[in-house]
Structures are given as structure tokens and as C-alpha cells.
PDB file of C-alpha atoms and ligand atoms in Angstrom:
ATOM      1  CA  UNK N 112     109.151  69.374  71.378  1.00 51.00           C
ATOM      2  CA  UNK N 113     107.810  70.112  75.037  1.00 58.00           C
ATOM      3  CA  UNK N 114     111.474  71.840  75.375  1.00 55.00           C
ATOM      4  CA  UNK N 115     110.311  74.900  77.533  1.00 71.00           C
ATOM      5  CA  UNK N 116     106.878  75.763  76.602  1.00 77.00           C
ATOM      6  CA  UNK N 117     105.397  72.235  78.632  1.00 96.00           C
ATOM      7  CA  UNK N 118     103.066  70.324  76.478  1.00 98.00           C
ATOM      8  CA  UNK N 119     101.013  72.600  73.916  1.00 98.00           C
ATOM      9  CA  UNK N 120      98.040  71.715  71.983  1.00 98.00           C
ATOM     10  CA  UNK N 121      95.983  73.583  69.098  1.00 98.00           C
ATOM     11  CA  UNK N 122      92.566  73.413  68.958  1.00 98.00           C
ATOM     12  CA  UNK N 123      91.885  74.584  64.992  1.00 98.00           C
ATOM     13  CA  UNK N 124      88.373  75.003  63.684  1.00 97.00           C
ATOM     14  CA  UNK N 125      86.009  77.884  61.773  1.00 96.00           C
ATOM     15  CA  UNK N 126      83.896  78.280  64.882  1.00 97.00           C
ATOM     16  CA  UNK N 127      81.594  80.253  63.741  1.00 97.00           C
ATOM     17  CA  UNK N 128      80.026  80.677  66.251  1.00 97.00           C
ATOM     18  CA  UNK N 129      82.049  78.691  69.084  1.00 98.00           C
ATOM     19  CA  UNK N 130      79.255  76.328  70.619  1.00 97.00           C
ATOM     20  CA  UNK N 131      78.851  74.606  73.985  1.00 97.00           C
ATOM     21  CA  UNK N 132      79.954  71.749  72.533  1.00 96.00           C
ATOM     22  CA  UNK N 133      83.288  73.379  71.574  1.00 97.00           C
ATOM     23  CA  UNK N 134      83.483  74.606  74.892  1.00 97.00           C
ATOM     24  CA  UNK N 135      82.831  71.619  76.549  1.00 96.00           C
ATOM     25  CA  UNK N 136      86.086  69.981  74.054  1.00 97.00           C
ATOM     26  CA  UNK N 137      88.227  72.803  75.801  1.00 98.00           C
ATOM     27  CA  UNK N 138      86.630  72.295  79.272  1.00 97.00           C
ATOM     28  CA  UNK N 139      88.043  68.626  79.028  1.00 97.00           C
ATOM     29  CA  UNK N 140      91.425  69.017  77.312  1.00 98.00           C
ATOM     30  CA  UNK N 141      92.714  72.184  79.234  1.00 98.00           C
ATOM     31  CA  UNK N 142      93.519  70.317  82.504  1.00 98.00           C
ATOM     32  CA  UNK N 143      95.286  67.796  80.299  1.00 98.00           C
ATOM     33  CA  UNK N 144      98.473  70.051  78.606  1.00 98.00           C
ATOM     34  CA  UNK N 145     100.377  73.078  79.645  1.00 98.00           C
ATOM     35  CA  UNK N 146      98.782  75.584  77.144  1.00 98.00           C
ATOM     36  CA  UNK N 147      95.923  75.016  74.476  1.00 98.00           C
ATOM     37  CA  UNK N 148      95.767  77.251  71.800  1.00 98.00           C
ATOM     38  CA  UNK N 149      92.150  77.445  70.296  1.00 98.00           C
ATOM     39  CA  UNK N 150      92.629  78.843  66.824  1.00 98.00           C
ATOM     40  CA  UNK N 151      90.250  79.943  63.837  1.00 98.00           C
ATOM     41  CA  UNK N 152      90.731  79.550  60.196  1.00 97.00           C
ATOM     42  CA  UNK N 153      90.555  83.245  59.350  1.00 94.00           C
ATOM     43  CA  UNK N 154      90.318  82.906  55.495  1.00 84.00           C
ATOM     44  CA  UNK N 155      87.741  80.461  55.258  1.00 71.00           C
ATOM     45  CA  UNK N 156      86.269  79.105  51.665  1.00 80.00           C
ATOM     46  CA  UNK N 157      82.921  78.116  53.451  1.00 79.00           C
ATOM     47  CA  UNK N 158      81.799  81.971  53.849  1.00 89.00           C
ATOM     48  CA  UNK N 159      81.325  82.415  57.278  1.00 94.00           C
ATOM     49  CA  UNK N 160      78.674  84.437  59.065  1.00 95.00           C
ATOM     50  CA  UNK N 161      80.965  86.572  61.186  1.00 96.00           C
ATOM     51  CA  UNK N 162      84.370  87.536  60.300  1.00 96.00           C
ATOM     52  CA  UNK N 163      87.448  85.717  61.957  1.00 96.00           C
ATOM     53  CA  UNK N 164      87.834  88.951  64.539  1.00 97.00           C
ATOM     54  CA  UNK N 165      84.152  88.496  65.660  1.00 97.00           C
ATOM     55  CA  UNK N 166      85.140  84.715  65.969  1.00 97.00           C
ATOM     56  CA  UNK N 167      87.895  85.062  68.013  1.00 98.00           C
ATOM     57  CA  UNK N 168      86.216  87.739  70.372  1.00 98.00           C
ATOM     58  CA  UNK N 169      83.465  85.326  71.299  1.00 98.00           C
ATOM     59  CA  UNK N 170      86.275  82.936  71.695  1.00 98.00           C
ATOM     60  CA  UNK N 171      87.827  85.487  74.152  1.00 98.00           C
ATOM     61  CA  UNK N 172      84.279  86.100  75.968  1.00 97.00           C
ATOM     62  CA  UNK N 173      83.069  82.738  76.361  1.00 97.00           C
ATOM     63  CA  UNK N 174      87.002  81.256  77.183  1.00 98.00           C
ATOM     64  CA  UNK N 175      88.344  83.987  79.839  1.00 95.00           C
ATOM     65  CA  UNK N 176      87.978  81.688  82.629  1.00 93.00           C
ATOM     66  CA  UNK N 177      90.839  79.658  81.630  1.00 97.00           C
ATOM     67  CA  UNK N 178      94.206  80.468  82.284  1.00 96.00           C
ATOM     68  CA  UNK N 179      96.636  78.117  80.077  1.00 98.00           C
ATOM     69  CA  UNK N 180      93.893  78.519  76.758  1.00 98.00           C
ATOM     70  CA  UNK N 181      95.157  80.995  73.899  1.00 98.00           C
ATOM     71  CA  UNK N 182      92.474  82.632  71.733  1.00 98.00           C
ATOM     72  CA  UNK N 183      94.298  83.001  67.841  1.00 98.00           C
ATOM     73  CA  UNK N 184      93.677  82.592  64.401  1.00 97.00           C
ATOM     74  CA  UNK N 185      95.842  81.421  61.218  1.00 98.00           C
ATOM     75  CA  UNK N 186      96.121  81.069  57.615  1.00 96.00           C
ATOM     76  CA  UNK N 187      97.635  78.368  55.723  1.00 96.00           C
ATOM     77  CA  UNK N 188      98.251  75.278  56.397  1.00 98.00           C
ATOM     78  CA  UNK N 189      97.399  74.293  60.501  1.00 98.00           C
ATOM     79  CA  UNK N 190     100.795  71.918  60.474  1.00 98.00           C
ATOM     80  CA  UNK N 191     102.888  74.719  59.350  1.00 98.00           C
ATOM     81  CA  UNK N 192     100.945  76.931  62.650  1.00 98.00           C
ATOM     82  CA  UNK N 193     101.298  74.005  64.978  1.00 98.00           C
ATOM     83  CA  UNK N 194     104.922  73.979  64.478  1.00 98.00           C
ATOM     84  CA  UNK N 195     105.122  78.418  65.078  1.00 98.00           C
ATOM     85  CA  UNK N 196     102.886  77.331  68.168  1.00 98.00           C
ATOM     86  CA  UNK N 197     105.694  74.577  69.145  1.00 98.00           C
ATOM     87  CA  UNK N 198     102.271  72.012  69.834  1.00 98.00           C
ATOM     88  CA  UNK N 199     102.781  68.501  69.504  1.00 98.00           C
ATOM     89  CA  UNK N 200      99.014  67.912  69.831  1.00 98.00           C
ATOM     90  CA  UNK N 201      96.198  69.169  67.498  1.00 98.00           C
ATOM     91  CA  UNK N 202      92.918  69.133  69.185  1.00 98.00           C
ATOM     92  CA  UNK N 203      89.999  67.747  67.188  1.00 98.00           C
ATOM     93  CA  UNK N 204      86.341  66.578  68.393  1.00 96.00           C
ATOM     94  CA  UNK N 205      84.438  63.635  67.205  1.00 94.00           C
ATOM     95  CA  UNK N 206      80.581  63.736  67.799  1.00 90.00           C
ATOM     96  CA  UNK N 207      78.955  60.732  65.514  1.00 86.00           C
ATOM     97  CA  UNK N 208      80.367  58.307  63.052  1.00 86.00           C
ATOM     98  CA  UNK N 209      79.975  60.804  60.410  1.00 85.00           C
ATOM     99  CA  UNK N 210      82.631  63.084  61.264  1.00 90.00           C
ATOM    100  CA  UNK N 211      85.211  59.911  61.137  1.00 93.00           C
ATOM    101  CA  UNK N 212      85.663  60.030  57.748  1.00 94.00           C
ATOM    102  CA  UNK N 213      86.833  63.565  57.355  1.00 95.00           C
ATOM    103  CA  UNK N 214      88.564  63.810  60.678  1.00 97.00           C
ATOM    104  CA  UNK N 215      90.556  60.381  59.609  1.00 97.00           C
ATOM    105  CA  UNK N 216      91.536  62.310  56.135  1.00 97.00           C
ATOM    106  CA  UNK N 217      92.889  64.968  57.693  1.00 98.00           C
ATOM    107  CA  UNK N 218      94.185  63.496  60.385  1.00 98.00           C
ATOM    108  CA  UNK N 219      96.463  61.224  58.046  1.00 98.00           C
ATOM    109  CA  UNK N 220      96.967  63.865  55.681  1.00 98.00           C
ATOM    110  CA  UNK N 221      98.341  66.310  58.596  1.00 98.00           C
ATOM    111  CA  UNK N 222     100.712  63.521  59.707  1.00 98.00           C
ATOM    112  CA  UNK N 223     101.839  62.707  56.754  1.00 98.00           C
ATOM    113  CA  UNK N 224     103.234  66.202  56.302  1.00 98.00           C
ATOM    114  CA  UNK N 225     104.062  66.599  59.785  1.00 98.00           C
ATOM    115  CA  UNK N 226     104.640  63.137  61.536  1.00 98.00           C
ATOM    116  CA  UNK N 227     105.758  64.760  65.176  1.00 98.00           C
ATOM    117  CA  UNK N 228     102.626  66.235  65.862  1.00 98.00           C
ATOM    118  CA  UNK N 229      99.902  63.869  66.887  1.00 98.00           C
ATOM    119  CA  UNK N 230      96.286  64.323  66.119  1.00 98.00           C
ATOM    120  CA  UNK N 231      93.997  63.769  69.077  1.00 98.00           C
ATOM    121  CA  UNK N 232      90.072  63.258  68.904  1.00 97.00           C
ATOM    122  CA  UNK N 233      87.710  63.663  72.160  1.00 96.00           C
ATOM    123  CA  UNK N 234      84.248  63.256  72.365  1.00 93.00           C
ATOM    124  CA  UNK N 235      82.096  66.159  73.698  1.00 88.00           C
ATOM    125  CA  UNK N 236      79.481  64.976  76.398  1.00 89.00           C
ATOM    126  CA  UNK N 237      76.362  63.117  75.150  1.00 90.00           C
ATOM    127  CA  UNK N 238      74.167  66.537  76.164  1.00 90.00           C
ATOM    128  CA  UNK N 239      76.707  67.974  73.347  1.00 90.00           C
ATOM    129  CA  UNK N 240      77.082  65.207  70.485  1.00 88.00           C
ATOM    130  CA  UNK N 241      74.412  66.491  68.353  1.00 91.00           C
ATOM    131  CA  UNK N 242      75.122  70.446  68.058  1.00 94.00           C
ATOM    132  CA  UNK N 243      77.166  72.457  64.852  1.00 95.00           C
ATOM    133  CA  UNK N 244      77.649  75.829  64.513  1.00 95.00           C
ATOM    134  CA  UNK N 245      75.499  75.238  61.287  1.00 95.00           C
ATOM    135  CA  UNK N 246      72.593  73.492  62.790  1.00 96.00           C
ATOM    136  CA  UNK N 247      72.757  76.049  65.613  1.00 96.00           C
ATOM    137  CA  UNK N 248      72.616  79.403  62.715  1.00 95.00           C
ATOM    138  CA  UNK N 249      69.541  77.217  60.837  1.00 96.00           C
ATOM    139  CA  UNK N 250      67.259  76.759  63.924  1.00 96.00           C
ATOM    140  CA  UNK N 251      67.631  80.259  65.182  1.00 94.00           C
ATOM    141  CA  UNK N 252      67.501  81.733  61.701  1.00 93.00           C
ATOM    142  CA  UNK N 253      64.022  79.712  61.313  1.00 94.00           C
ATOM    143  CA  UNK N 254      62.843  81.332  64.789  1.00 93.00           C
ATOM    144  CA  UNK N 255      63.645  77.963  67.202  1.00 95.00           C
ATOM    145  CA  UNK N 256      64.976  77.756  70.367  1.00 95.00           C
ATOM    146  CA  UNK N 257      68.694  77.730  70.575  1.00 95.00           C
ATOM    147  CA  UNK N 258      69.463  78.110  74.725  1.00 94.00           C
ATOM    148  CA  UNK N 259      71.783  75.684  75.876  1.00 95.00           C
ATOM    149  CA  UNK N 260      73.221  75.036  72.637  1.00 96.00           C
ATOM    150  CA  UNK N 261      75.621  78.343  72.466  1.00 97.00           C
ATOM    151  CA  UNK N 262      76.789  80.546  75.363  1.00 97.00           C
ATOM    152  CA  UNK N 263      74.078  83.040  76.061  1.00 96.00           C
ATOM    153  CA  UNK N 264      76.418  86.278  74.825  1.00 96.00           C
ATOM    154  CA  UNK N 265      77.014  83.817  71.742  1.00 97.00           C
ATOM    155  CA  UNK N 266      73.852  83.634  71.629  1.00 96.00           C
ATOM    156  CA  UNK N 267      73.135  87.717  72.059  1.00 95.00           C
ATOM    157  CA  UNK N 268      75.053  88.236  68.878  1.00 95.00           C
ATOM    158  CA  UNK N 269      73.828  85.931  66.853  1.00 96.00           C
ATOM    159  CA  UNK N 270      70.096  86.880  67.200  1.00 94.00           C
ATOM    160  CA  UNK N 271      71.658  90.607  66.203  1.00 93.00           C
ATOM    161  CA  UNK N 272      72.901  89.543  63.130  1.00 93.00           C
ATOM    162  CA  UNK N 273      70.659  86.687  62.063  1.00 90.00           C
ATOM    163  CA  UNK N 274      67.214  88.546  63.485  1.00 82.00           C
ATOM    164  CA  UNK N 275      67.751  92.203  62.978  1.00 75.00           C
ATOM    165  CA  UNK N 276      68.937  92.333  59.740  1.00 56.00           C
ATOM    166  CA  UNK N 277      67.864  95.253  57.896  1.00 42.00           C
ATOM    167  CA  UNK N 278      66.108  96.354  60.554  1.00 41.00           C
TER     168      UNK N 278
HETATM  169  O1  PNS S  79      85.710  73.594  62.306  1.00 51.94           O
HETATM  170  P1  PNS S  79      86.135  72.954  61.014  1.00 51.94           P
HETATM  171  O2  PNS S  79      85.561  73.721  59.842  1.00 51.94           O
HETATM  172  O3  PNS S  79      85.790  71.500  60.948  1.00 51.94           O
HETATM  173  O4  PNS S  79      87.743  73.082  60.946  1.00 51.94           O
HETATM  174  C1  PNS S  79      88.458  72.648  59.818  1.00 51.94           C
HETATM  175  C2  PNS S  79      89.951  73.024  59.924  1.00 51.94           C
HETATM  176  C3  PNS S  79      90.110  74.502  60.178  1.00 51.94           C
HETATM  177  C4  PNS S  79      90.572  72.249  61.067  1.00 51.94           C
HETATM  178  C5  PNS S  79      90.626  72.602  58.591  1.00 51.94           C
HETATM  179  O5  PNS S  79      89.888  73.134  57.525  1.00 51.94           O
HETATM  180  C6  PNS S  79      92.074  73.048  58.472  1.00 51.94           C
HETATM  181  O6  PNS S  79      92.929  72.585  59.171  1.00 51.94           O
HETATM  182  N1  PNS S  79      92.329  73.995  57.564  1.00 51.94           N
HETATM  183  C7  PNS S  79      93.666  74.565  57.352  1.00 51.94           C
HETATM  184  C8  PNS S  79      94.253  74.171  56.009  1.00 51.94           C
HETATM  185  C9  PNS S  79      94.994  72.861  56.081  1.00 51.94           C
HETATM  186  O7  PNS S  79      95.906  72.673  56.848  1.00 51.94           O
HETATM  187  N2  PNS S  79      94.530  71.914  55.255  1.00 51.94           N
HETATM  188  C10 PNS S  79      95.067  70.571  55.213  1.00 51.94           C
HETATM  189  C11 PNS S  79      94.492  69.758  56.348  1.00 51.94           C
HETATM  190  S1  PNS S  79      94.423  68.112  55.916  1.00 51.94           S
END
């Protein structure tokens, strides 16, 4: 599995937006594998604000910095992609107890269909535990203060599309 490509990872998720608390997941896994591909769910039943292009190209903005992380998206099922990608790793953070459940059901589920590829969780830092991309769209769409919690050109679009609509 780490045949030529070194160790590869995939770091799946809707980010929609990417948050600092995603980006503080990729600040601490990157130095620990050979590549880490973050990758969006581009057809996603939860409706997201921006489309999977405009998710990936704040990916690309906020990740340029580092040089063995791949921005991508996918379709389908993510152990069918982590096989294309050749990762034995899939790349998920854990901030409180209530993510466990979900994370543990798909963590199972995904190696029960693909038992070579290992899910690993990682806790962002405490500054980070509490923020989602849909706590993050609620407080700036109700006019609070969201700096710190998103990179500011994250930030920059996201008052565009949540604060000048129609206008
Ligand atoms: O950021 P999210 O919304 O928590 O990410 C969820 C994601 C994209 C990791 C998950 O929905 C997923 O892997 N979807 C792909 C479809 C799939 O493989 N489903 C079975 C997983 S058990």
C-alpha cells in the first residue's frame, strides 16, 4: 500500500466553508505522511452554501502553504476514492464526545468495506474544539463576530454571500 507513493492520507469532509479548525487538523497531520489529500463531498444531500468548486478554491487559498497537501473532491463512496488515491489513512477530526458516535459508525462501516485502510481521528487544539462550518454560517448570518474562527479570505466570501444577498 505505501508501494511508491510513501504514506498517503485523505482528509474527506463537506467543508463548507473550510474552518480554522480544519486547518489546524491539516496543520498537525501533514508533517506526519508523505501526501494528504483533503477532499470534498461534491454531491452533498445536506445542501451546501457554496458549490463543491467554491469549496475546493478556498481549500486551495487557505492550504497553498503546504507542499505534500492535495486539494480534490469525489463522489461516491470515500473507500472506493481512498483506494484511486492509494491512502491507507482517512483523516477524520474529533472535537467533543458528540461527534463519537457518528465518527465510530462510519469509521466501522468504512472498514468493514475496506479493512486495509485505517481510520484515524485527531483532535483540533482546545482554541478550535468548539467551531463547525454550521455554527460559523449561523453567527455571521445573525450579524456576530466570526474572526478567528475561519481564515480571513474565508471569511471575505462568506460575508459576500451570506450579507449581500440581493443587494
Ligand atoms: O464534513 P462531514 O460532513 O462530516 O463529512 C462527511 C463525509 C464526507 C466524510 C461522509 O459523508 C462521507 O464519507 N461520505 C461519502 C459517502 C460514503 O462513503 N458513505 C459511507 C461512509 S460510512
Amino acid at each position: 500500500m505505501q508501494a511508491d507513493g510513501g504514506l498517503v492520507a485523505v482528509y474527506p469532509g463537506t467543508f463548507d466553508p473550510v474552518t480554522n479548525g480544519h486547518l489546524d487538523l491539516v496543520q498537525r497531520c501533514a508533517p506526519l505522511v508523505d501526501r494528504l489529500v483533503v477532499s470534498v463531498l461534491a454531491h452533498e444531500t445536506k445542501s451546501p452554501l457554496f458549490s463543491a468548486e467554491e469549496r475546493v478554491d478556498m481549500l486551495k487559498v487557505v492550504l497553498r502553504g503546504f507542499l505534500n497537501v492535495e486539494i480534490d473532491f469525489f463522489d461516491g463512496l470515500l473507500i472506493d476514492y481512498a483506494r484511486r488515491k492509494k491512502a491507507r489513512l482517512i483523516l477524520r477530526g474529533i472535537r467533543a464526545i458528540s461527534d463519537y458516535e457518528y465518527e465510530l459508525q462510519m469509521a466501522l462501516m468504512n472498514r468493514r468495506l475496506a479493512p486495509e485502510i485505517e481510520t484515524m481521528f485527531m483532535m483540533a487544539g482546545e482554541a478550535h474544539s468548539f467551531i463547525s462550518s454550521r455554527l460559523v454560517k449561523e453567527v455571521i448570518r445573525l450579524g456576530g463576530n466570526i474572526s478567528g474562527l475561519v481564515p480571513p479570505s474565508v471569511e471575505e466570501v462568506l460575508r459576500r454571500r451570506l450579507l449581500n444577498q440581493g443587494g
